[in-house]
Amino acid sequence: MREIQVTTERKTQLLDITAQVREAVGADAGGSAVLVYVPHTTAGLTINEKIDPDLLDDFEMALTAIADEGWSWKHVDADGPNAPSHLRASLLGPQALVPLRDGELALGTYQGIFFCEFDGPRSRKVYVSTLI
C-alpha cells in the first residue's frame, strides 16, 4: 500500500489526484486494479470529468446545497458542527476502484480521480493499493 498526502485550502474542495495515483501505482502496476481509499469520515473520492475546471466548482456548489450548512444539524465535534461534511462524504463514498490495463489506469479519455474535501482546510491521506 502506498500513501498520498493531500492538502486542501477550502472547506469544500475537489482536487484532481490522478497523477499522484498513477505515480503511486508505479512499480506495482502488475495487478488487475487499483483501490484508492480515503481513511477520513469527512472526505471522499469520485471519478469524473477532468477537462473543465468549472465542473469542479459546480460539484462543490451542488454538494454544499444538498447538505446545507444552515440546517439544524445536531452533530457537533471539537471543531464545531460538521454533520454536513459527514453527509457529503457518505454520498460520494471513501473509495474508487480503477482497473489497470497494461499497468496503466484504465480511465476514460476525460476521466480523473478526485479527492473530495468537505471539512477543510486540512492535510489528508489517501491510500493506494494494487489488487492482483
CSV table of C-alpha atoms in Angstrom, one decimal:
chain,number,residue,atom,x,y,z
A,1,MET,CA,0.0,0.0,0.0
A,2,ARG,CA,1.2,3.5,-0.9
A,3,GLU,CA,0.1,6.7,0.8
A,4,ILE,CA,-0.6,10.1,-0.9
A,5,GLN,CA,-0.6,13.3,1.1
A,6,VAL,CA,-3.2,15.8,0.1
A,7,THR,CA,-3.5,19.4,1.5
A,8,THR,CA,-6.7,21.3,0.9
A,9,GLU,CA,-7.3,25.1,1.0
A,10,ARG,CA,-11.1,25.4,1.4
A,11,LYS,CA,-13.9,23.9,3.5
A,12,THR,CA,-15.3,22.1,0.4
A,13,GLN,CA,-12.8,21.4,-2.4
A,14,LEU,CA,-12.3,18.8,-5.1
A,15,LEU,CA,-8.7,18.0,-6.1
A,16,ASP,CA,-7.5,16.0,-9.1
A,17,ILE,CA,-5.2,13.4,-7.7
A,18,THR,CA,-5.0,11.2,-10.9
A,19,ALA,CA,-1.3,11.9,-11.4
A,20,GLN,CA,-0.4,11.1,-7.8
A,21,VAL,CA,-2.4,7.8,-8.0
A,22,ARG,CA,-0.7,7.0,-11.3
A,23,GLU,CA,2.7,7.6,-9.6
A,24,ALA,CA,1.8,5.6,-6.5
A,25,VAL,CA,0.8,2.6,-8.7
A,26,GLY,CA,4.2,2.8,-10.4
A,27,ALA,CA,6.1,-0.4,-9.8
A,28,ASP,CA,3.0,-2.2,-8.5
A,29,ALA,CA,1.4,-1.9,-11.9
A,30,GLY,CA,1.3,-5.7,-12.5
A,31,GLY,CA,-2.1,-6.0,-10.8
A,32,SER,CA,-5.5,-6.0,-12.3
A,33,ALA,CA,-6.9,-3.0,-10.5
A,34,VAL,CA,-6.0,-0.2,-8.0
A,35,LEU,CA,-8.1,0.6,-5.0
A,36,VAL,CA,-7.9,4.3,-3.9
A,37,TYR,CA,-9.2,4.8,-0.4
A,38,VAL,CA,-9.7,7.8,1.9
A,39,PRO,CA,-9.5,7.0,5.7
A,40,HIS,CA,-11.4,10.1,6.7
A,41,THR,CA,-15.1,10.4,7.6
A,42,THR,CA,-15.5,14.0,6.2
A,43,ALA,CA,-13.7,13.4,2.8
A,44,GLY,CA,-14.4,11.2,-0.2
A,45,LEU,CA,-13.5,10.2,-3.7
A,46,THR,CA,-15.1,10.4,-7.1
A,47,ILE,CA,-14.2,9.7,-10.7
A,48,ASN,CA,-15.5,12.3,-13.1
A,49,GLU,CA,-14.6,14.7,-15.9
A,50,LYS,CA,-11.2,16.4,-15.5
A,51,ILE,CA,-11.2,18.7,-18.5
A,52,ASP,CA,-13.4,21.6,-17.4
A,53,PRO,CA,-12.5,23.2,-14.0
A,54,ASP,CA,-16.0,24.8,-13.9
A,55,LEU,CA,-17.4,21.4,-13.3
A,56,LEU,CA,-15.4,21.1,-10.1
A,57,ASP,CA,-17.0,24.4,-9.0
A,58,ASP,CA,-20.4,23.1,-9.9
A,59,PHE,CA,-19.8,19.9,-7.9
A,60,GLU,CA,-18.7,21.9,-4.8
A,61,MET,CA,-21.7,24.2,-5.0
A,62,ALA,CA,-24.2,21.3,-5.5
A,63,LEU,CA,-22.8,19.3,-2.6
A,64,THR,CA,-22.9,22.3,-0.4
A,65,ALA,CA,-26.6,22.9,-1.4
A,66,ILE,CA,-27.5,19.2,-1.0
A,67,ALA,CA,-26.3,19.3,2.6
A,68,ASP,CA,-26.7,22.9,3.6
A,69,GLU,CA,-24.6,24.3,6.5
A,70,GLY,CA,-27.6,26.3,7.7
A,71,TRP,CA,-29.8,23.4,8.6
A,72,SER,CA,-30.4,22.5,12.3
A,73,TRP,CA,-27.7,19.8,12.5
A,74,LYS,CA,-27.3,18.0,15.8
A,75,HIS,CA,-23.8,16.5,15.4
A,76,VAL,CA,-21.1,18.8,16.7
A,77,ASP,CA,-17.5,17.8,17.3
A,78,ALA,CA,-14.4,19.6,18.7
A,79,ASP,CA,-14.1,21.7,15.6
A,80,GLY,CA,-17.8,22.7,15.6
A,81,PRO,CA,-20.8,21.4,13.7
A,82,ASN,CA,-19.7,19.2,10.8
A,83,ALA,CA,-22.6,16.9,10.1
A,84,PRO,CA,-23.0,18.3,6.6
A,85,SER,CA,-19.4,17.2,5.9
A,86,HIS,CA,-20.1,13.7,7.0
A,87,LEU,CA,-23.2,13.5,4.9
A,88,ARG,CA,-21.4,14.8,1.8
A,89,ALA,CA,-18.6,12.3,2.3
A,90,SER,CA,-21.2,9.5,2.7
A,91,LEU,CA,-22.9,10.5,-0.6
A,92,LEU,CA,-19.7,10.1,-2.6
A,93,GLY,CA,-18.0,7.3,-0.6
A,94,PRO,CA,-14.5,6.7,0.6
A,95,GLN,CA,-13.1,4.6,-2.3
A,96,ALA,CA,-12.7,4.2,-6.0
A,97,LEU,CA,-11.7,1.1,-7.9
A,98,VAL,CA,-9.9,1.5,-11.2
A,99,PRO,CA,-9.0,-1.3,-13.5
A,100,LEU,CA,-5.4,-1.5,-14.8
A,101,ARG,CA,-4.7,-2.1,-18.5
A,102,ASP,CA,-1.1,-3.0,-19.3
A,103,GLY,CA,-0.1,-1.4,-16.0
A,104,GLU,CA,-1.9,1.9,-16.6
A,105,LEU,CA,-5.1,3.3,-15.1
A,106,ALA,CA,-7.9,2.3,-17.4
A,107,LEU,CA,-9.7,5.6,-17.1
A,108,GLY,CA,-11.8,7.1,-19.9
A,109,THR,CA,-10.4,9.9,-22.0
A,110,TYR,CA,-11.9,12.7,-19.9
A,111,GLN,CA,-11.9,10.9,-16.5
A,112,GLY,CA,-9.9,11.9,-13.5
A,113,ILE,CA,-9.8,10.7,-9.8
A,114,PHE,CA,-10.8,13.4,-7.4
A,115,PHE,CA,-10.2,13.8,-3.7
A,116,CYS,CA,-13.2,15.5,-2.2
A,117,GLU,CA,-12.7,17.6,0.9
A,118,PHE,CA,-15.8,18.6,3.0
A,119,ASP,CA,-14.2,19.7,6.3
A,120,GLY,CA,-11.2,21.6,5.3
A,121,PRO,CA,-8.8,23.1,5.0
A,122,ARG,CA,-6.8,20.1,6.2
A,123,SER,CA,-3.9,17.7,5.5
A,124,ARG,CA,-5.3,14.3,4.5
A,125,LYS,CA,-4.1,10.9,3.5
A,126,VAL,CA,-5.2,8.7,0.5
A,127,TYR,CA,-4.2,5.1,0.4
A,128,VAL,CA,-3.5,3.4,-3.0
A,129,SER,CA,-3.3,-0.4,-3.1
A,130,THR,CA,-2.8,-2.6,-6.2
A,131,LEU,CA,-5.0,-5.6,-6.4
A,132,ILE,CA,-3.8,-8.8,-8.1
